Every structure is written in C-alpha cells, then in structure tokens.
mmCIF file of C-alpha atoms in Angstrom:
data_model
loop_
_atom_site.group_PDB
_atom_site.id
_atom_site.type_symbol
_atom_site.label_atom_id
_atom_site.label_comp_id
_atom_site.label_asym_id
_atom_site.label_seq_id
_atom_site.Cartn_x
_atom_site.Cartn_y
_atom_site.Cartn_z
ATOM 1 C CA MET A 1 -31.130 52.458 0.744
ATOM 2 C CA LEU A 2 -33.785 50.495 1.915
ATOM 3 C CA ILE A 3 -32.165 47.331 1.139
ATOM 4 C CA TYR A 4 -29.011 48.913 3.342
ATOM 5 C CA LEU A 5 -31.444 49.532 6.143
ATOM 6 C CA LEU A 6 -32.586 46.435 6.211
ATOM 7 C CA ILE A 7 -29.533 44.075 6.530
ATOM 8 C CA ALA A 8 -28.210 46.812 8.808
ATOM 9 C CA SER A 9 -31.521 45.943 11.085
ATOM 10 C CA LEU A 10 -30.861 42.442 10.666
ATOM 11 C CA ILE A 11 -26.874 42.197 11.278
ATOM 12 C CA LEU A 12 -27.516 44.536 14.635
ATOM 13 C CA PHE A 13 -30.637 43.311 16.178
ATOM 14 C CA ALA A 14 -31.273 39.660 14.444
ATOM 15 C CA ALA A 15 -30.841 36.643 15.952
ATOM 16 C CA CYS A 16 -31.489 32.692 15.282
ATOM 17 C CA ASN A 17 -33.408 30.792 17.792
ATOM 18 C CA GLN A 18 -31.248 28.122 19.842
ATOM 19 C CA ASP A 19 -32.396 25.608 17.535
ATOM 20 C CA GLY A 20 -31.047 27.848 14.348
ATOM 21 C CA ASP A 21 -33.964 27.513 12.499
ATOM 22 C CA VAL A 22 -36.082 30.737 13.097
ATOM 23 C CA ILE A 23 -34.867 34.383 12.647
ATOM 24 C CA GLN A 24 -36.410 36.405 15.527
ATOM 25 C CA PHE A 25 -36.431 39.988 15.612
ATOM 26 C CA PRO A 26 -36.846 41.637 19.649
ATOM 27 C CA ASP A 27 -40.058 43.132 20.623
ATOM 28 C CA PRO A 28 -39.649 46.806 20.612
ATOM 29 C CA ASN A 29 -41.019 46.719 24.661
ATOM 30 C CA ASP A 30 -38.795 44.482 25.776
ATOM 31 C CA ALA A 31 -35.072 45.465 26.790
ATOM 32 C CA PRO A 32 -32.569 44.899 24.299
ATOM 33 C CA SER A 33 -30.437 42.128 24.716
ATOM 34 C CA THR A 34 -26.726 42.455 26.028
ATOM 35 C CA ALA A 35 -26.005 38.411 25.114
ATOM 36 C CA PRO A 36 -23.101 38.320 22.806
ATOM 37 C CA LEU A 37 -23.855 38.036 19.110
ATOM 38 C CA VAL A 38 -22.238 35.975 16.486
ATOM 39 C CA THR A 39 -22.633 36.828 12.976
ATOM 40 C CA VAL A 40 -21.806 34.506 10.024
ATOM 41 C CA PHE A 41 -21.593 35.688 6.073
ATOM 42 C CA TYR A 42 -20.938 32.844 3.630
ATOM 43 C CA ASP A 43 -20.283 32.672 -0.233
ATOM 44 C CA PRO A 44 -23.335 32.670 -1.935
ATOM 45 C CA ASN A 45 -26.143 29.772 -1.633
ATOM 46 C CA ALA A 46 -23.427 28.499 0.324
ATOM 47 C CA LEU A 47 -26.143 26.754 3.131
ATOM 48 C CA GLY A 48 -27.582 23.763 2.210
ATOM 49 C CA ASP A 49 -24.620 21.963 0.777
ATOM 50 C CA CYS A 50 -25.126 19.055 3.179
ATOM 51 C CA GLY A 51 -21.094 19.335 3.869
ATOM 52 C CA TYR A 52 -18.468 22.431 5.035
ATOM 53 C CA ASN A 53 -21.059 25.236 5.149
ATOM 54 C CA ASP A 54 -23.564 23.504 7.171
ATOM 55 C CA LEU A 55 -21.054 22.338 9.439
ATOM 56 C CA ILE A 56 -20.061 25.410 10.261
ATOM 57 C CA TYR A 57 -23.489 26.164 10.728
ATOM 58 C CA LYS A 58 -23.954 23.247 12.888
ATOM 59 C CA GLY A 59 -20.753 24.667 15.044
ATOM 60 C CA VAL A 60 -21.841 27.936 15.656
ATOM 61 C CA GLU A 61 -25.196 27.325 16.567
ATOM 62 C CA GLU A 62 -23.924 24.314 19.249
ATOM 63 C CA ALA A 63 -21.935 26.832 20.916
ATOM 64 C CA ALA A 64 -24.493 29.455 20.921
ATOM 65 C CA GLN A 65 -26.412 26.905 22.893
ATOM 66 C CA GLN A 66 -23.595 25.912 25.071
ATOM 67 C CA TYR A 67 -22.528 29.568 25.854
ATOM 68 C CA GLY A 68 -25.838 31.492 25.598
ATOM 69 C CA LEU A 69 -25.178 33.237 22.642
ATOM 70 C CA ARG A 70 -27.164 35.092 19.771
ATOM 71 C CA THR A 71 -26.335 34.081 16.092
ATOM 72 C CA MET A 72 -27.030 35.367 13.078
ATOM 73 C CA GLN A 73 -26.466 33.216 9.574
ATOM 74 C CA LEU A 74 -26.157 35.006 6.042
ATOM 75 C CA SER A 75 -25.895 33.120 3.089
ATOM 76 C CA PRO A 76 -27.024 35.827 0.363
ATOM 77 C CA SER A 77 -27.735 35.066 -3.343
ATOM 78 C CA SER A 78 -25.184 36.435 -4.953
ATOM 79 C CA ARG A 79 -21.740 37.699 -4.893
ATOM 80 C CA GLU A 80 -23.017 41.266 -4.661
ATOM 81 C CA GLU A 81 -25.683 40.873 -2.575
ATOM 82 C CA GLY A 82 -23.191 39.042 -0.126
ATOM 83 C CA LEU A 83 -20.706 42.443 -0.433
ATOM 84 C CA ILE A 84 -23.513 44.545 0.096
ATOM 85 C CA TYR A 85 -23.757 42.349 3.750
ATOM 86 C CA LEU A 86 -20.276 43.139 4.370
ATOM 87 C CA GLN A 87 -20.484 46.861 3.279
ATOM 88 C CA THR A 88 -23.636 47.282 5.582
ATOM 89 C CA MET A 89 -21.426 45.223 8.688
ATOM 90 C CA PHE A 90 -18.455 47.892 8.267
ATOM 91 C CA GLN A 91 -20.440 50.987 7.842
ATOM 92 C CA HIS A 92 -22.834 50.604 10.830
ATOM 93 C CA SER A 93 -20.104 48.821 13.356
ATOM 94 C CA ASP A 94 -18.194 51.809 12.831
ATOM 95 C CA ALA A 95 -21.271 53.711 14.518
ATOM 96 C CA LEU A 96 -21.800 51.259 17.225
ATOM 97 C CA ASN A 97 -21.387 52.727 21.068
ATOM 98 C CA ASP A 98 -22.762 50.183 23.122
ATOM 99 C CA THR A 99 -20.992 47.159 24.946
ATOM 100 C CA VAL A 100 -22.100 44.238 23.340
ATOM 101 C CA ARG A 101 -19.605 41.856 22.532
ATOM 102 C CA ARG A 102 -19.881 41.159 18.529
ATOM 103 C CA LEU A 103 -17.935 38.105 16.544
ATOM 104 C CA PHE A 104 -17.860 38.300 12.742
ATOM 105 C CA ILE A 105 -17.168 35.188 11.047
ATOM 106 C CA VAL A 106 -16.588 35.469 7.293
ATOM 107 C CA ALA A 107 -16.898 32.012 5.656
ATOM 108 C CA ALA A 108 -16.205 33.177 1.947
ATOM 109 C CA ALA A 109 -13.077 33.444 0.338
ATOM 110 C CA SER A 110 -14.549 34.980 -2.422
ATOM 111 C CA TYR A 111 -14.685 38.840 -0.193
ATOM 112 C CA ASP A 112 -11.067 38.079 0.349
ATOM 113 C CA ASP A 113 -9.986 41.499 -0.926
ATOM 114 C CA TYR A 114 -12.589 43.541 0.598
ATOM 115 C CA LEU A 115 -11.928 41.851 3.926
ATOM 116 C CA ARG A 116 -8.672 42.656 4.026
ATOM 117 C CA GLN A 117 -8.920 46.352 2.938
ATOM 118 C CA ASN A 118 -11.625 46.923 5.524
ATOM 119 C CA ASN A 119 -10.756 44.614 9.084
ATOM 120 C CA SER A 120 -8.645 47.858 10.308
ATOM 121 C CA ARG A 121 -11.843 49.615 10.839
ATOM 122 C CA PHE A 122 -12.848 47.301 13.643
ATOM 123 C CA GLU A 123 -9.705 48.410 15.991
ATOM 124 C CA ALA A 124 -11.411 51.534 16.982
ATOM 125 C CA ASN A 125 -13.958 48.932 18.978
ATOM 126 C CA PRO A 126 -12.840 46.699 21.787
ATOM 127 C CA TYR A 127 -16.201 44.735 21.719
ATOM 128 C CA ILE A 128 -15.893 43.489 18.057
ATOM 129 C CA ASP A 129 -13.909 40.880 16.780
ATOM 130 C CA LEU A 130 -13.388 39.324 13.036
ATOM 131 C CA LEU A 131 -12.490 35.515 12.173
ATOM 132 C CA TYR A 132 -11.836 35.016 8.911
ATOM 133 C CA LEU A 133 -12.236 31.252 7.741
ATOM 134 C CA GLU A 134 -9.531 28.822 5.421
ATOM 135 C CA THR A 135 -7.212 31.720 4.772
ATOM 136 C CA ASP A 136 -3.186 30.413 5.484
ATOM 137 C CA THR A 137 -2.278 34.307 5.378
ATOM 138 C CA PRO A 138 -3.385 36.072 8.652
ATOM 139 C CA LEU A 139 -4.599 39.609 8.522
ATOM 140 C CA GLU A 140 -3.105 42.540 8.920
ATOM 141 C CA GLY A 141 -4.729 44.519 11.242
ATOM 142 C CA LYS A 142 -7.493 43.508 13.528
ATOM 143 C CA GLY A 143 -8.917 39.874 13.238
ATOM 144 C CA SER A 144 -8.072 36.461 13.283
ATOM 145 C CA THR A 145 -7.913 33.690 10.777
ATOM 146 C CA LEU A 146 -8.340 29.869 11.077
ATOM 147 C CA TYR A 147 -6.970 27.238 8.574
ATOM 148 C CA LEU A 148 -7.462 23.285 8.199
ATOM 149 C CA PRO A 149 -5.388 22.093 5.659
ATOM 150 C CA TYR A 150 -6.824 19.557 3.370
ATOM 151 C CA TYR A 151 -3.539 18.214 1.835
ATOM 152 C CA GLY A 152 -3.013 15.158 4.331
ATOM 153 C CA ALA A 153 -6.152 13.746 4.474
ATOM 154 C CA MET A 154 -6.633 14.180 1.056
ATOM 155 C CA TYR A 155 -3.186 12.556 0.459
ATOM 156 C CA GLU A 156 -4.049 9.579 2.415
ATOM 157 C CA ALA A 157 -7.878 9.344 0.996
ATOM 158 C CA GLY A 158 -5.621 9.483 -2.926
ATOM 159 C CA ALA A 159 -3.419 6.450 -1.337
ATOM 160 C CA ILE A 160 -6.273 4.669 -0.145
ATOM 161 C CA ALA A 161 -8.789 5.255 -3.345
ATOM 162 C CA PRO A 162 -7.326 2.412 -5.565
ATOM 163 C CA VAL A 163 -8.827 -0.372 -3.478
ATOM 164 C CA VAL A 164 -11.914 0.633 -4.364
ATOM 165 C CA THR A 165 -11.467 1.644 -8.563
ATOM 166 C CA PRO A 166 -8.096 2.029 -10.087
ATOM 167 C CA GLU A 167 -10.102 4.760 -12.085
ATOM 168 C CA VAL A 168 -10.573 8.410 -10.831
ATOM 169 C CA LEU A 169 -12.313 11.681 -11.902
ATOM 170 C CA LEU A 170 -10.866 14.291 -9.692
ATOM 171 C CA VAL A 171 -12.961 17.322 -9.626
ATOM 172 C CA GLY A 172 -12.248 20.975 -8.292
ATOM 173 C CA ALA A 173 -13.882 23.743 -8.073
ATOM 174 C CA ASN A 174 -11.528 26.307 -9.047
ATOM 175 C CA PRO A 175 -7.878 26.868 -8.657
ATOM 176 C CA LYS A 176 -8.417 30.173 -7.590
ATOM 177 C CA VAL A 177 -9.231 28.880 -3.580
ATOM 178 C CA LYS A 178 -6.039 27.578 -1.922
ATOM 179 C CA SER A 179 -8.361 25.146 -0.208
ATOM 180 C CA VAL A 180 -8.934 23.302 -2.793
ATOM 181 C CA VAL A 181 -5.893 23.669 -4.746
ATOM 182 C CA ASP A 182 -4.176 22.018 -1.632
ATOM 183 C CA ALA A 183 -6.969 19.106 -1.552
ATOM 184 C CA MET A 184 -6.554 18.363 -5.435
ATOM 185 C CA GLN A 185 -2.543 17.856 -4.650
ATOM 186 C CA GLY A 186 -2.864 16.025 -1.891
ATOM 187 C CA PHE A 187 -5.210 13.304 -3.839
ATOM 188 C CA SER A 188 -2.887 13.393 -6.683
ATOM 189 C CA GLU A 189 0.290 12.614 -4.774
ATOM 190 C CA GLY A 190 -1.411 9.940 -2.747
ATOM 191 C CA PHE A 191 -2.915 8.168 -5.462
ATOM 192 C CA ASP A 192 0.482 8.417 -7.547
ATOM 193 C CA ASN A 193 2.299 7.257 -4.629
ATOM 194 C CA SER A 194 -0.598 4.551 -3.252
ATOM 195 C CA PRO A 195 0.665 1.551 -1.728
ATOM 196 C CA VAL A 196 -2.027 -0.565 -3.112
ATOM 197 C CA PRO A 197 -0.904 -3.134 -5.665
ATOM 198 C CA GLU A 198 -1.795 -2.108 -9.580
ATOM 199 C CA ASP A 199 -3.654 -3.952 -11.295
ATOM 200 C CA LYS A 200 -2.091 -5.243 -14.321
ATOM 201 C CA TYR A 201 -5.054 -5.244 -16.753
ATOM 202 C CA ARG A 202 -6.158 -1.940 -15.688
ATOM 203 C CA PRO A 203 -4.025 0.568 -14.567
ATOM 204 C CA LYS A 204 -4.373 3.407 -12.629
ATOM 205 C CA LYS A 205 -5.561 6.555 -14.347
ATOM 206 C CA LEU A 206 -6.556 9.635 -12.543
ATOM 207 C CA VAL A 207 -8.761 12.569 -14.496
ATOM 208 C CA THR A 208 -8.321 16.037 -12.948
ATOM 209 C CA VAL A 209 -10.811 18.533 -14.109
ATOM 210 C CA TRP A 210 -11.885 22.375 -12.817
ATOM 211 C CA LEU A 211 -15.655 23.156 -13.052
ATOM 212 C CA SER A 212 -14.774 27.316 -12.972
ATOM 213 C CA ASP A 213 -11.932 29.788 -13.681
ATOM 214 C CA ASP A 214 -13.725 32.234 -11.093
ATOM 215 C CA VAL A 215 -12.728 32.352 -7.407
ATOM 216 C CA GLY A 216 -16.134 32.032 -6.620
ATOM 217 C CA GLY A 217 -17.329 29.257 -9.059
ATOM 218 C CA GLY A 218 -17.469 25.845 -9.553
ATOM 219 C CA PHE A 219 -19.329 25.411 -5.645
ATOM 220 C CA SER A 220 -22.798 24.522 -8.116
ATOM 221 C CA VAL A 221 -23.223 22.412 -11.426
ATOM 222 C CA PRO A 222 -25.688 21.551 -13.246
ATOM 223 C CA ASP A 223 -26.628 17.579 -14.007
ATOM 224 C CA THR A 224 -26.000 17.898 -17.678
ATOM 225 C CA THR A 225 -22.420 19.414 -16.988
ATOM 226 C CA ALA A 226 -21.392 16.701 -14.376
ATOM 227 C CA MET A 227 -23.078 13.671 -16.504
ATOM 228 C CA ARG A 228 -20.791 15.044 -19.730
ATOM 229 C CA LEU A 229 -17.723 15.232 -17.005
ATOM 230 C CA MET A 230 -18.555 11.554 -16.141
ATOM 231 C CA LEU A 231 -19.331 10.302 -19.125
ATOM 232 C CA HIS A 232 -17.235 11.706 -21.485
ATOM 233 C CA GLN A 233 -13.419 10.032 -20.190
ATOM 234 C CA GLU A 234 -11.439 7.466 -21.837
ATOM 235 C CA TRP A 235 -12.039 4.725 -19.132
ATOM 236 C CA GLU A 236 -10.541 1.847 -19.571
ATOM 237 C CA GLY A 237 -12.776 -0.705 -17.666
ATOM 238 C CA PHE A 238 -16.469 0.438 -15.512
ATOM 239 C CA GLU A 239 -17.111 1.625 -12.117
ATOM 240 C CA GLN A 240 -15.026 4.836 -11.743
ATOM 241 C CA ALA A 241 -15.125 6.803 -8.429
ATOM 242 C CA ILE A 242 -15.496 10.359 -8.496
ATOM 243 C CA MET A 243 -13.567 12.760 -6.381
ATOM 244 C CA PRO A 244 -15.701 16.106 -5.964
ATOM 245 C CA ILE A 245 -13.714 18.614 -4.449
ATOM 246 C CA CYS A 246 -16.471 21.610 -4.970
ATOM 247 C CA GLY A 247 -18.625 21.933 -2.223
ATOM 248 C CA GLY A 248 -22.172 22.112 -3.024
ATOM 249 C CA ALA A 249 -21.304 20.667 -6.522
ATOM 250 C CA GLY A 250 -20.145 17.209 -4.873
ATOM 251 C CA ASN A 251 -23.934 16.969 -4.041
ATOM 252 C CA THR A 252 -24.921 16.582 -7.600
ATOM 253 C CA PHE A 253 -22.406 14.018 -8.489
ATOM 254 C CA ARG A 254 -22.938 12.138 -5.293
ATOM 255 C CA ARG A 255 -26.951 11.804 -6.727
ATOM 256 C CA LEU A 256 -25.654 10.836 -10.267
ATOM 257 C CA CYS A 257 -23.546 8.448 -8.738
ATOM 258 C CA GLU A 258 -26.214 6.454 -6.613
ATOM 259 C CA SER A 259 -29.156 7.327 -9.554
ATOM 260 C CA THR A 260 -27.062 6.086 -12.377
ATOM 261 C CA GLY A 261 -24.983 3.204 -11.322
ATOM 262 C CA GLY A 262 -21.240 2.104 -12.480
ATOM 263 C CA TYR A 263 -19.861 4.952 -10.284
ATOM 264 C CA TYR A 264 -18.204 5.356 -6.603
ATOM 265 C CA TYR A 265 -17.820 8.632 -4.986
ATOM 266 C CA VAL A 266 -15.473 9.777 -1.850
ATOM 267 C CA GLY A 267 -17.401 11.715 0.618
ATOM 268 C CA ILE A 268 -16.445 15.301 1.257
ATOM 269 C CA ASP A 269 -16.365 16.992 4.688
ATOM 270 C CA THR A 270 -19.107 15.058 6.524
ATOM 271 C CA THR A 271 -19.212 11.015 6.278
ATOM 272 C CA VAL A 272 -21.738 9.684 4.043
ATOM 273 C CA ILE A 273 -23.172 6.436 3.785
ATOM 274 C CA SER A 274 -23.841 4.815 0.804
ATOM 275 C CA THR A 275 -23.349 1.304 -1.380
ATOM 276 C CA GLN A 276 -21.554 3.598 -3.783
ATOM 277 C CA CYS A 277 -19.144 5.219 -1.355
ATOM 278 C CA HIS A 278 -16.854 3.386 0.524
ATOM 279 C CA PHE A 279 -14.769 6.179 2.169
ATOM 280 C CA SER A 280 -15.027 9.549 3.262
ATOM 281 C CA VAL A 281 -12.421 12.879 3.776
ATOM 282 C CA VAL A 282 -13.929 14.520 6.722
ATOM 283 C CA LYS A 283 -13.246 18.318 7.957
ATOM 284 C CA HIS A 284 -14.384 18.636 11.339
ATOM 285 C CA ILE A 285 -14.775 22.789 10.674
ATOM 286 C CA ASP A 286 -18.094 22.845 12.970
ATOM 287 C CA ARG A 287 -15.572 21.495 15.688
ATOM 288 C CA ALA A 288 -12.415 24.053 14.664
ATOM 289 C CA VAL A 289 -15.066 27.072 14.527
ATOM 290 C CA ALA A 290 -16.944 26.090 17.836
ATOM 291 C CA ARG A 291 -13.167 26.184 19.156
ATOM 292 C CA CYS A 292 -12.347 29.620 18.258
ATOM 293 C CA ILE A 293 -15.878 31.243 19.452
ATOM 294 C CA GLY A 294 -14.848 29.390 23.059
ATOM 295 C CA GLN A 295 -11.287 31.041 22.898
ATOM 296 C CA TRP A 296 -13.341 34.230 21.664
ATOM 297 C CA LEU A 297 -15.042 34.181 24.903
ATOM 298 C CA SER A 298 -12.723 33.346 27.031
ATOM 299 C CA ALA A 299 -10.082 35.792 28.778
ATOM 300 C CA ASP A 300 -7.153 34.988 26.195
ATOM 301 C CA GLY A 301 -9.234 35.599 23.139
ATOM 302 C CA MET A 302 -8.567 33.502 19.770
ATOM 303 C CA PRO A 303 -4.991 33.115 18.309
ATOM 304 C CA LYS A 304 -4.184 35.473 15.594
ATOM 305 C CA HIS A 305 -3.954 32.665 13.361
ATOM 306 C CA GLN A 306 -4.545 28.823 13.907
ATOM 307 C CA ARG A 307 -3.673 25.933 11.550
ATOM 308 C CA LEU A 308 -5.246 22.649 12.582
ATOM 309 C CA GLY A 309 -5.046 19.730 10.006
ATOM 310 C CA GLN A 310 -4.468 15.967 10.281
ATOM 311 C CA ALA A 311 -2.265 15.596 13.029
ATOM 312 C CA ASP A 312 -4.418 17.464 15.252
ATOM 313 C CA GLY A 313 -7.668 15.287 14.225
ATOM 314 C CA TYR A 314 -9.650 18.295 12.390
ATOM 315 C CA THR A 315 -9.629 16.316 9.221
ATOM 316 C CA GLU A 316 -9.314 12.287 8.717
ATOM 317 C CA VAL A 317 -10.083 9.809 6.376
ATOM 318 C CA ILE A 318 -13.238 7.578 7.526
ATOM 319 C CA LEU A 319 -13.978 3.901 5.924
ATOM 320 C CA HIS A 320 -17.466 2.668 5.949
ATOM 321 C CA PRO A 321 -17.550 -0.434 3.371
ATOM 322 C CA TYR A 322 -21.871 -1.010 3.286
ATOM 323 C CA ASP A 323 -21.542 -4.831 3.458
ATOM 324 C CA ASP A 324 -19.788 -7.709 4.505
ATOM 325 C CA TYR A 325 -17.785 -8.723 0.912
ATOM 326 C CA SER A 326 -16.896 -4.504 0.644
ATOM 327 C CA ARG A 327 -15.335 -4.950 4.238
ATOM 328 C CA MET A 328 -13.231 -8.427 3.321
ATOM 329 C CA CYS A 329 -12.009 -6.535 -0.011
ATOM 330 C CA PHE A 330 -10.627 -3.868 2.062
ATOM 331 C CA ALA A 331 -9.194 -5.761 4.885
ATOM 332 C CA GLU A 332 -7.545 -8.428 2.198
ATOM 333 C CA THR A 333 -5.871 -5.296 0.154
ATOM 334 C CA LEU A 334 -5.458 -2.819 3.783
ATOM 335 C CA THR A 335 -3.746 -4.060 6.496
ATOM 336 C CA ALA A 336 -3.883 -2.490 9.717
ATOM 337 C CA GLU A 337 -0.192 -1.696 9.296
ATOM 338 C CA MET A 338 -0.495 -0.488 5.671
ATOM 339 C CA LEU A 339 -3.138 1.774 6.959
ATOM 340 C CA ARG A 340 -1.456 2.895 9.968
ATOM 341 C CA ASN A 341 1.722 3.575 7.550
ATOM 342 C CA ILE A 342 -0.648 5.369 4.943
ATOM 343 C CA HIS A 343 -1.995 7.804 7.687
ATOM 344 C CA GLU A 344 1.447 8.627 9.323
ATOM 345 C CA GLU A 345 2.563 9.007 5.685
ATOM 346 C CA ALA A 346 0.044 11.644 5.027
ATOM 347 C CA ILE A 347 0.544 13.197 8.126
ATOM 348 C CA ARG A 348 4.435 13.983 7.328
ATOM 349 C CA LYS A 349 3.513 15.075 3.639
ATOM 350 C CA GLU A 350 1.180 17.420 4.916
ATOM 351 C CA SER A 351 3.719 18.908 7.424
ATOM 352 C CA GLU A 352 6.590 19.059 4.353
ATOM 353 C CA TYR A 353 3.816 20.473 2.207
ATOM 354 C CA GLU A 354 2.754 23.401 4.743
ATOM 355 C CA ASN A 355 6.034 24.182 5.721
#
C-alpha cells in the first residue's frame, strides 16, 4: 500500500524542473499549480540509453520549456514496477475532480495489453489525454497513437552499408516489437538490393541474431554476450560492421567496437561521430513528441493516429565519414545521384511496406 501511495503522490503532484534535472515537490503552504502536467512512462531502465528514450525525454522537456508545462518522467527498474506505475495512474485518475490538464505518454510496448484494456477509463474525464508511442494500431476508445516507421531509413542504411564493409552483424532486441522487426526487415532488404558493387573476393554476408524472445527483452546485454556474438561468426575477412537495433544494448556493442578495433558500427536513433561509425540512422522521436504535445494544447487536439516516417523527415540516414580518406572512399562509391536514387527508393519501399 505504501508504494501505491508514494507513486500516486509522484504522478499527481511531482514535476521535473524546467531543466529536467530535479524532481520537485510543491510546498504545502503554496497554492497547487494548475499548469498542464505531462507524465511519461518508460520501459524498465530505459532512460540513459543515449538514444531513443533519451530523445523522448529531451523532446518532452523542450516542449515543457516552450509551453510552460510541468513534467514527470518515470523509468521503472522492472516491468512489475512499471505496471504498478500504470495501475496507480488509472486508479487515482478515476478519482480526480479538478480541471488541471494532464497528458500521459506511454513509451513502453511491454504494457500494451494492460493499456488497451484500461484506456477507456479516461473517457469520463475531459481534462485527461493519453498518447501511446510507437504502435501502428490505434487505441479503441480514448487516446492517441504515434508511429514512426523505421523501414525506409533502415532500407537506405542497408543499401549504403556495403560501402563500409560487406560483412554485417544485424542484432535485434526481440521479434515481439513491431518497430524492431520492421527495422530489421528494412535493413536486410536494403542490404540485399544494394547498388554498391560487390567485391568478388569478399562477397556480402549478413548475419542476423535476436537477443531475446520476450517483448521487453534484448534492450540490455552483458559485455560477454555481445562480444561472443561479435566473435563467433564465420567472417570471410576483417572489419565487420555491427547494426544494433536493440535500444540501450546498442551502447554495449558501440563501446566494444571502439575498444577492441576491427569492427565498425552503425549509429542508431541519434547521430554518432566516431572513427568506428561512418553513418547513423536517426529517428527524430524528440521532434515528434514535441509536435504531439503542441497538438494536445491546441484547440484541435491530437489526431487519433499519426504516422511520421522518412517521407515526412522524421527518420533519416546521416553520413559522417570521419576523415578525408573515408570521405573520399564514400564519394568514389556513392555519387550524389546514387544517394538520391537510394533515398527515393527507400521512401517508395517504405510506402509499399506500410500499406
């Protein structure tokens, strides 16, 4: 009971400061704030991934500064703790009778069933709204959904990858999360259809592995497991590339690539500048979330469902070869016309895949 009361206090009253650094509790002698409150629920240990989840945090805090909002960002230590957060949110929202506007953002696919079974409980309160991220299936009843398809940008990344090396280890978190599956599929098909000339002495080779079979698994990985995956492949040559579509676990592969040498990696969700990373696939979820918050505050409100992909500029591939030699190698293989054709093909492929 104590943990429920504590979480209820957090959800109803606490807020990050405008810099997003400190959880603040109101002084009991002060009048309670009536500023709109945005609360975000993450997957276990999601914050600190230097990528997707940290970008959501950034987008929410930037929107809070722009619109004068209060924020609360909750990253549980386990799935069970996260479920308690959500249960408490619904229980105490049922009893609210004030006029403070509240937006609950759920950035956690592992709670899909529970969320869909309970979101209708918000229908009686006109001051509460719900935004569920990264699902292509709209909610029945109250609540909006947002999906940023990664297929197109990943297709483009796969088509470009052979410029760096013809041997790639494609690592997915788990096959239960659609956005991960779509990204894996896009990269694989782009790699297979790449217009980059193949080296007859070193043919292309793509090895695909999954880190977990659980919907919440594979987003963290021990160093020993990651290193074993990198080493125990039948590579034909040297300098393989790692494509880690596995959230925070990607940082483990990144660190090992930079410390061991002999490996390249592809940056995911945010631009990475490194001698081991020649290009990144970026998902601008920060901009997308900030856009949704602006819509929520507007007279029209958020659309029931939004899909913002490569054609909309919310996903992209960014090249950043690190020195003159690598820039020359890229330029010799990938002409401006070839890059343009790959990009246009990726947009077309994403449209076909999503429809």
